[in-house]
Tab-separated table of C-alpha atoms in Angstrom:
chain	number	residue	atom	x	y	z
A	1	UNK	CA	0.000	0.000	0.000
A	2	UNK	CA	1.282	3.504	-0.819
A	3	UNK	CA	2.505	5.855	1.918
A	4	UNK	CA	1.603	9.555	1.871
A	5	UNK	CA	1.704	12.397	4.364
A	6	UNK	CA	-1.122	13.399	6.671
A	7	UNK	CA	-1.424	16.727	4.781
A	8	UNK	CA	-1.633	14.941	1.421
A	9	UNK	CA	-4.304	12.599	2.776
A	10	UNK	CA	-6.435	15.572	3.822
A	11	UNK	CA	-5.860	17.216	0.440
A	12	UNK	CA	-7.002	14.046	-1.321
A	13	UNK	CA	-10.135	13.873	0.793
A	14	UNK	CA	-11.060	17.466	-0.032
A	15	UNK	CA	-10.326	17.037	-3.734
A	16	UNK	CA	-12.281	13.790	-4.068
A	17	UNK	CA	-15.292	15.087	-2.171
A	18	UNK	CA	-15.328	18.396	-4.065
A	19	UNK	CA	-15.363	16.430	-7.304
A	20	UNK	CA	-18.180	14.258	-5.986
A	21	UNK	CA	-20.344	17.048	-4.516
A	22	UNK	CA	-20.463	20.516	-6.153
A	23	UNK	CA	-22.047	21.966	-2.978
A	24	UNK	CA	-18.730	21.748	-1.092
A	25	UNK	CA	-17.052	25.154	-0.791
A	26	UNK	CA	-13.820	25.990	1.081
A	27	UNK	CA	-13.361	29.193	3.094
A	28	UNK	CA	-10.438	30.432	5.176
A	29	UNK	CA	-7.357	32.564	5.482
A	30	UNK	CA	-4.620	31.925	2.891
A	31	UNK	CA	-6.210	28.716	1.621
A	32	UNK	CA	-6.223	29.747	-2.057
A	33	UNK	CA	-3.030	30.629	-3.894
A	34	UNK	CA	-0.920	30.067	-0.757
A	35	UNK	CA	-2.466	26.634	-0.190
A	36	UNK	CA	-2.987	26.959	3.557
A	37	UNK	CA	-0.396	27.391	6.293
A	38	UNK	CA	0.282	23.621	6.263
A	39	UNK	CA	-0.431	23.245	2.509
A	40	UNK	CA	-3.521	21.096	2.944
A	41	UNK	CA	-5.459	23.069	0.294
A	42	UNK	CA	-2.621	23.485	-2.203
A	43	UNK	CA	-3.714	23.080	-5.815
A	44	UNK	CA	-7.428	23.191	-5.081
A	45	UNK	CA	-7.834	26.783	-6.257
A	46	UNK	CA	-6.385	25.863	-9.653
A	47	UNK	CA	-8.785	22.941	-9.991
A	48	UNK	CA	-12.016	24.379	-8.593
A	49	UNK	CA	-11.616	28.135	-8.970
A	50	UNK	CA	-12.213	31.094	-6.632
A	51	UNK	CA	-15.958	30.481	-6.307
A	52	UNK	CA	-15.303	27.224	-4.456
A	53	UNK	CA	-11.948	28.001	-2.807
A	54	UNK	CA	-12.398	31.377	-1.140
A	55	UNK	CA	-9.712	33.330	0.660
A	56	UNK	CA	-11.317	35.299	3.479
A	57	UNK	CA	-10.444	38.373	5.532
A	58	UNK	CA	-8.860	37.815	8.947
A	59	UNK	CA	-12.221	37.552	10.701
A	60	UNK	CA	-13.145	34.148	12.073
A	61	UNK	CA	-16.392	35.602	13.385
A	62	UNK	CA	-17.271	36.746	9.881
A	63	UNK	CA	-16.367	33.750	7.773
A	64	UNK	CA	-17.618	31.118	10.225
A	65	UNK	CA	-20.884	33.019	10.488
A	66	UNK	CA	-21.094	33.174	6.688
A	67	UNK	CA	-20.409	29.442	6.470
A	68	UNK	CA	-23.252	28.682	8.868
A	69	UNK	CA	-25.600	30.631	6.626
A	70	UNK	CA	-24.301	28.777	3.567
A	71	UNK	CA	-24.830	25.440	5.306
A	72	UNK	CA	-28.408	26.324	6.211
A	73	UNK	CA	-29.101	26.986	2.520
A	74	UNK	CA	-27.966	23.501	1.447
A	75	UNK	CA	-24.346	24.187	0.663
A	76	UNK	CA	-21.624	22.197	2.415
A	77	UNK	CA	-18.916	24.643	3.535
A	78	UNK	CA	-15.529	23.632	4.882
A	79	UNK	CA	-13.890	26.337	6.978
A	80	UNK	CA	-10.160	26.285	7.690
A	81	UNK	CA	-9.237	28.160	10.865
A	82	UNK	CA	-5.487	28.682	10.837
A	83	UNK	CA	-4.998	27.918	14.565
A	84	UNK	CA	-7.575	26.400	16.919
A	85	UNK	CA	-6.859	29.231	19.350
A	86	UNK	CA	-8.547	31.594	16.859
A	87	UNK	CA	-11.875	29.733	17.089
A	88	UNK	CA	-12.282	31.446	20.446
A	89	UNK	CA	-13.237	34.718	18.746
A	90	UNK	CA	-16.088	32.864	16.998
A	91	UNK	CA	-17.456	30.794	19.878
A	92	UNK	CA	-20.912	32.348	19.633
A	93	UNK	CA	-21.134	31.253	16.005
A	94	UNK	CA	-19.836	27.742	16.743
A	95	UNK	CA	-21.414	26.957	20.118
A	96	UNK	CA	-24.635	28.984	20.059
A	97	UNK	CA	-25.510	28.881	16.378
A	98	UNK	CA	-23.993	25.953	14.484
A	99	UNK	CA	-24.364	23.491	17.360
A	100	UNK	CA	-27.940	24.406	18.276
A	101	UNK	CA	-29.818	25.374	15.114
A	102	UNK	CA	-30.937	21.866	14.171
A	103	UNK	CA	-32.361	21.278	17.646
A	104	UNK	CA	-33.937	24.717	18.015
A	105	UNK	CA	-35.611	24.486	14.607
A	106	UNK	CA	-37.053	21.063	15.262
A	107	UNK	CA	-34.874	19.602	12.519
A	108	UNK	CA	-35.971	22.106	9.876
A	109	UNK	CA	-32.509	23.672	9.685
A	110	UNK	CA	-29.393	21.582	9.294
A	111	UNK	CA	-25.809	22.816	9.409
A	112	UNK	CA	-23.518	20.489	7.397
A	113	UNK	CA	-20.450	22.523	8.281
A	114	UNK	CA	-16.915	21.202	8.749
A	115	UNK	CA	-14.485	23.388	10.679
A	116	UNK	CA	-10.939	22.206	10.022
A	117	UNK	CA	-8.291	23.544	12.329
A	118	UNK	CA	-5.015	22.490	13.912
A	119	UNK	CA	-3.986	22.406	17.536
A	120	UNK	CA	-1.379	21.083	19.942
A	121	UNK	CA	2.170	21.850	20.966
A	122	UNK	CA	5.595	20.833	19.765
A	123	UNK	CA	6.688	23.757	17.581
A	124	UNK	CA	7.402	26.393	20.214
A	125	UNK	CA	4.524	28.555	19.014
A	126	UNK	CA	3.667	29.907	22.460
A	127	UNK	CA	0.618	29.878	24.684
A	128	UNK	CA	-1.779	31.493	22.185
A	129	UNK	CA	-0.966	29.118	19.310
A	130	UNK	CA	-0.445	25.738	20.982
A	131	UNK	CA	-3.593	24.838	22.882
A	132	UNK	CA	-5.546	21.577	22.674
A	133	UNK	CA	-9.187	22.596	22.966
A	134	UNK	CA	-11.125	19.454	22.070
A	135	UNK	CA	-12.882	19.416	25.433
A	136	UNK	CA	-14.476	22.823	24.776
A	137	UNK	CA	-16.211	21.530	21.667
A	138	UNK	CA	-17.002	18.094	23.115
A	139	UNK	CA	-18.838	19.761	26.007
A	140	UNK	CA	-21.448	21.334	23.708
A	141	UNK	CA	-24.247	19.063	22.403
A	142	UNK	CA	-24.710	19.260	18.658
A	143	UNK	CA	-21.062	19.218	17.550
A	144	UNK	CA	-19.088	16.235	16.290
A	145	UNK	CA	-15.439	16.290	17.408
A	146	UNK	CA	-12.824	14.410	15.376
A	147	UNK	CA	-9.077	13.959	16.087
A	148	UNK	CA	-7.327	11.681	13.574
A	149	UNK	CA	-3.841	10.408	14.357
A	150	UNK	CA	-2.790	8.870	11.035
A	151	UNK	CA	-3.001	9.761	7.330
A	152	UNK	CA	-5.413	6.874	6.704
A	153	UNK	CA	-7.781	8.033	9.412
A	154	UNK	CA	-7.426	11.693	8.450
A	155	UNK	CA	-8.644	10.979	4.929
A	156	UNK	CA	-11.393	8.528	5.852
A	157	UNK	CA	-12.787	10.604	8.696
A	158	UNK	CA	-12.747	13.845	6.683
A	159	UNK	CA	-14.613	12.199	3.812
A	160	UNK	CA	-17.240	10.968	6.272
A	161	UNK	CA	-17.488	14.441	7.848
A	162	UNK	CA	-18.177	15.975	4.447
A	163	UNK	CA	-21.080	13.594	3.838
A	164	UNK	CA	-23.040	14.012	7.074
A	165	UNK	CA	-25.413	16.774	8.093
A	166	UNK	CA	-24.171	17.897	11.504
A	167	UNK	CA	-21.469	20.483	12.274
A	168	UNK	CA	-18.076	18.877	12.787
A	169	UNK	CA	-14.963	20.280	14.439
A	170	UNK	CA	-12.088	18.467	12.746
A	171	UNK	CA	-8.908	18.858	14.812
A	172	UNK	CA	-5.566	18.171	13.129
A	173	UNK	CA	-2.408	18.190	15.235
A	174	UNK	CA	0.200	20.586	13.854
A	175	UNK	CA	2.982	18.017	14.368
A	176	UNK	CA	1.228	15.372	12.266
A	177	UNK	CA	0.993	17.107	8.888
A	178	UNK	CA	4.266	15.742	7.567
A	179	UNK	CA	4.097	12.304	9.171
A	180	UNK	CA	3.637	9.475	6.692
A	181	UNK	CA	1.434	6.411	6.700
A	182	UNK	CA	-0.356	3.881	4.535
A	183	UNK	CA	-3.499	5.114	2.760
A	184	UNK	CA	-5.617	2.874	0.508
A	185	UNK	CA	-5.904	3.721	-3.170
A	186	UNK	CA	-9.521	2.636	-3.285
A	187	UNK	CA	-12.514	4.660	-2.105
A	188	UNK	CA	-13.220	4.426	1.638
A	189	UNK	CA	-14.724	6.362	4.525
A	190	UNK	CA	-14.371	5.889	8.288
A	191	UNK	CA	-17.609	6.472	10.231
A	192	UNK	CA	-17.564	8.485	13.432
A	193	UNK	CA	-17.742	6.747	16.798
A	194	UNK	CA	-15.642	3.699	15.912
A	195	UNK	CA	-12.498	3.445	17.997
A	196	UNK	CA	-9.698	1.177	16.779
A	197	UNK	CA	-7.520	-1.250	18.708
A	198	UNK	CA	-4.176	-0.431	17.103
A	199	UNK	CA	-2.035	-2.589	19.419
A	200	UNK	CA	-3.616	-5.663	21.035
A	201	UNK	CA	-2.658	-6.566	24.578
A	202	UNK	CA	-3.845	-8.190	27.789
A	203	UNK	CA	-2.095	-6.480	30.716
A	204	UNK	CA	-3.290	-2.856	30.588
A	205	UNK	CA	-5.346	-0.595	28.314
A	206	UNK	CA	-4.006	2.706	26.971
A	207	UNK	CA	-6.568	5.040	25.382
A	208	UNK	CA	-5.477	8.033	23.340
A	209	UNK	CA	-6.032	10.053	20.148
A	210	UNK	CA	-4.286	12.509	17.829
A	211	UNK	CA	-0.512	12.898	18.262
A	212	UNK	CA	-0.528	11.345	21.737
A	213	UNK	CA	-1.689	8.106	20.124
A	214	UNK	CA	1.682	7.792	18.380
A	215	UNK	CA	3.458	8.187	21.709
A	216	UNK	CA	1.198	5.520	23.223
A	217	UNK	CA	2.095	3.086	20.447
A	218	UNK	CA	5.810	3.759	20.973
A	219	UNK	CA	5.369	3.135	24.696
A	220	UNK	CA	3.520	-0.131	24.098
A	221	UNK	CA	6.292	-1.345	21.793
A	222	UNK	CA	8.952	-0.502	24.393
A	223	UNK	CA	6.987	-2.183	27.181
A	224	UNK	CA	6.736	-5.427	25.221
A	225	UNK	CA	10.500	-5.811	25.542
A	226	UNK	CA	9.884	-6.131	29.284
A	227	UNK	CA	7.028	-8.595	28.893
A	228	UNK	CA	4.176	-6.079	29.383
A	229	UNK	CA	1.406	-6.400	26.791
A	230	UNK	CA	-0.362	-3.039	26.637
A	231	UNK	CA	-3.463	-2.700	24.478
A	232	UNK	CA	-3.620	0.672	22.700
A	233	UNK	CA	-6.934	2.154	21.543
A	234	UNK	CA	-7.243	5.099	19.177
A	235	UNK	CA	-10.551	6.821	19.892
A	236	UNK	CA	-10.491	8.787	16.604
A	237	UNK	CA	-13.542	10.816	17.691
A	238	UNK	CA	-14.526	12.255	21.055
A	239	UNK	CA	-18.071	12.945	19.852
A	240	UNK	CA	-19.458	10.396	19.279
A	241	UNK	CA	-17.433	8.574	21.942
A	242	UNK	CA	-16.996	4.820	21.530
A	243	UNK	CA	-17.006	3.674	25.145
A	244	UNK	CA	-17.947	0.091	24.260
A	245	UNK	CA	-14.509	-0.579	22.760
A	246	UNK	CA	-12.909	0.815	25.918
A	247	UNK	CA	-15.175	-1.269	28.167
A	248	UNK	CA	-14.348	-4.474	26.273
A	249	UNK	CA	-10.646	-3.815	26.640
A	250	UNK	CA	-10.782	-2.886	30.332
A	251	UNK	CA	-12.840	-5.994	31.110
A	252	UNK	CA	-9.902	-7.932	29.685
A	253	UNK	CA	-6.987	-5.976	31.164
A	254	UNK	CA	-8.586	-4.559	34.357
A	255	UNK	CA	-6.404	-1.434	34.164
A	256	UNK	CA	-6.644	1.812	32.209
A	257	UNK	CA	-4.342	4.713	31.314
A	258	UNK	CA	-5.775	7.660	29.340
A	259	UNK	CA	-3.310	9.889	27.462
A	260	UNK	CA	-4.060	13.275	25.897
A	261	UNK	CA	-2.377	16.612	25.253
A	262	UNK	CA	-5.237	18.743	26.580
A	263	UNK	CA	-4.875	20.057	30.121
A	264	UNK	CA	-5.457	17.573	32.921
A	265	UNK	CA	-8.169	19.334	34.936
A	266	UNK	CA	-11.657	18.825	33.479
A	267	UNK	CA	-10.063	17.225	30.430
A	268	UNK	CA	-11.401	14.403	28.222
A	269	UNK	CA	-9.481	11.869	30.295
A	270	UNK	CA	-11.529	12.777	33.355
A	271	UNK	CA	-14.765	12.012	31.485
A	272	UNK	CA	-13.479	8.669	30.251
A	273	UNK	CA	-12.176	7.757	33.708
A	274	UNK	CA	-15.525	8.656	35.282
A	275	UNK	CA	-17.490	6.518	32.837
A	276	UNK	CA	-15.198	3.525	33.331
A	277	UNK	CA	-15.463	3.908	37.093
A	278	UNK	CA	-19.271	4.076	36.892
A	279	UNK	CA	-19.600	1.024	34.647
A	280	UNK	CA	-16.647	-1.186	35.615
A	281	UNK	CA	-15.707	-0.240	39.162
A	282	UNK	CA	-15.583	-3.822	40.464
A	283	UNK	CA	-13.492	-4.962	37.498
A	284	UNK	CA	-10.708	-2.419	37.990
A	285	UNK	CA	-7.577	-3.719	39.700
A	286	UNK	CA	-6.138	-0.197	40.049
A	287	UNK	CA	-7.377	3.399	39.791
A	288	UNK	CA	-7.567	4.876	36.300
A	289	UNK	CA	-4.435	6.892	35.470
A	290	UNK	CA	-4.572	10.138	33.477
A	291	UNK	CA	-1.583	11.520	31.557
A	292	UNK	CA	-2.104	15.061	30.324
A	293	UNK	CA	-0.516	18.480	30.045
A	294	UNK	CA	-0.236	20.308	33.404
A	295	UNK	CA	-2.621	23.190	34.074
A	296	UNK	CA	-0.303	25.933	32.845
A	297	UNK	CA	-0.156	27.901	29.577
A	298	UNK	CA	1.952	26.136	26.958
A	299	UNK	CA	5.513	27.536	27.232
A	300	UNK	CA	7.254	29.245	24.337
A	301	UNK	CA	10.564	27.546	25.148
A	302	UNK	CA	10.843	24.356	23.093
A	303	UNK	CA	12.721	22.609	25.894
A	304	UNK	CA	10.165	23.495	28.574
A	305	UNK	CA	7.289	22.710	26.208
A	306	UNK	CA	8.713	19.243	25.573
A	307	UNK	CA	9.046	18.677	29.312
A	308	UNK	CA	5.349	19.233	30.015
A	309	UNK	CA	3.730	17.511	27.027
A	310	UNK	CA	2.955	13.775	27.274
A	311	UNK	CA	5.895	11.733	26.048
A	312	UNK	CA	6.688	8.108	25.388
A	313	UNK	CA	8.656	7.947	28.636
A	314	UNK	CA	5.894	9.455	30.781
A	315	UNK	CA	3.458	6.886	29.364
A	316	UNK	CA	5.858	4.046	30.121
A	317	UNK	CA	6.299	5.277	33.684
A	318	UNK	CA	2.530	5.650	34.146
A	319	UNK	CA	1.892	2.122	32.894
A	320	UNK	CA	4.486	0.676	35.259
A	321	UNK	CA	3.063	2.664	38.166
A	322	UNK	CA	-0.494	1.559	37.398
A	323	UNK	CA	0.513	-2.085	37.115
A	324	UNK	CA	2.233	-1.829	40.506
A	325	UNK	CA	-0.933	-0.561	42.217
A	326	UNK	CA	-3.604	-2.844	43.644
């Protein structure tokens, strides 16, 4: 199977779906001739023209609001927000309008909007350009929240997002764009809400998503050298959240570690830990362990940033600590 980059996989998904559905229109800053800050939209302006690939002013409030209106009139807009941190200036549009209009109209209005944006640390971009905000969107009913970790999943999940009728926040980690992975040549989509067991194991379950998933896989491979079989699950989407795959794994391993780059307090790991505790309390042999970024702004210093983000070594240490607890 061919190997391509994460950015190329996203570009293929957009190109294929724009060819399939003429209602799909792209909006965002520098997505046209420049091709996007991470080059995901490169070449699309030449193919589809300025009516379908629209460079916008620097006003997330304006172009996300416009996209909501387009979606309500049966178009299928895809908005690229350069950094997830900039969605904060358009939270009324995203959380109060896009997320709620279908419910408040009794299903008469639908908002098939995809908001693509990137998040996460690792490039020394500072506290206002490095946040992981998936929990903000997951907290609001009405939004789908997607966090692919691999090129294959990025393409399949984006194609599915472009075919469904609910607003989707599609979060791409900035450190994944130039990673490479196998992507099928044939047509495929990956439905939301289907987690994947990427490394089977029997001793402990590790649940993660996005870039942290790659660290979890590295940790599981290192632990196998010491005879510890960790099962690694890639959630792929936080909304919908596939808890059944997690429950099946924890019933087998009786221990759980949740790894994510969002801040620890009130983070997605806390929700997953709470649900496992509610459903499987008597089957747990140790408390659920959460690995996350400490509750501080992301540092500008690359060295300090690396020290606080989840790493392969911190996952290994957490697994060993959890296995030692009874």
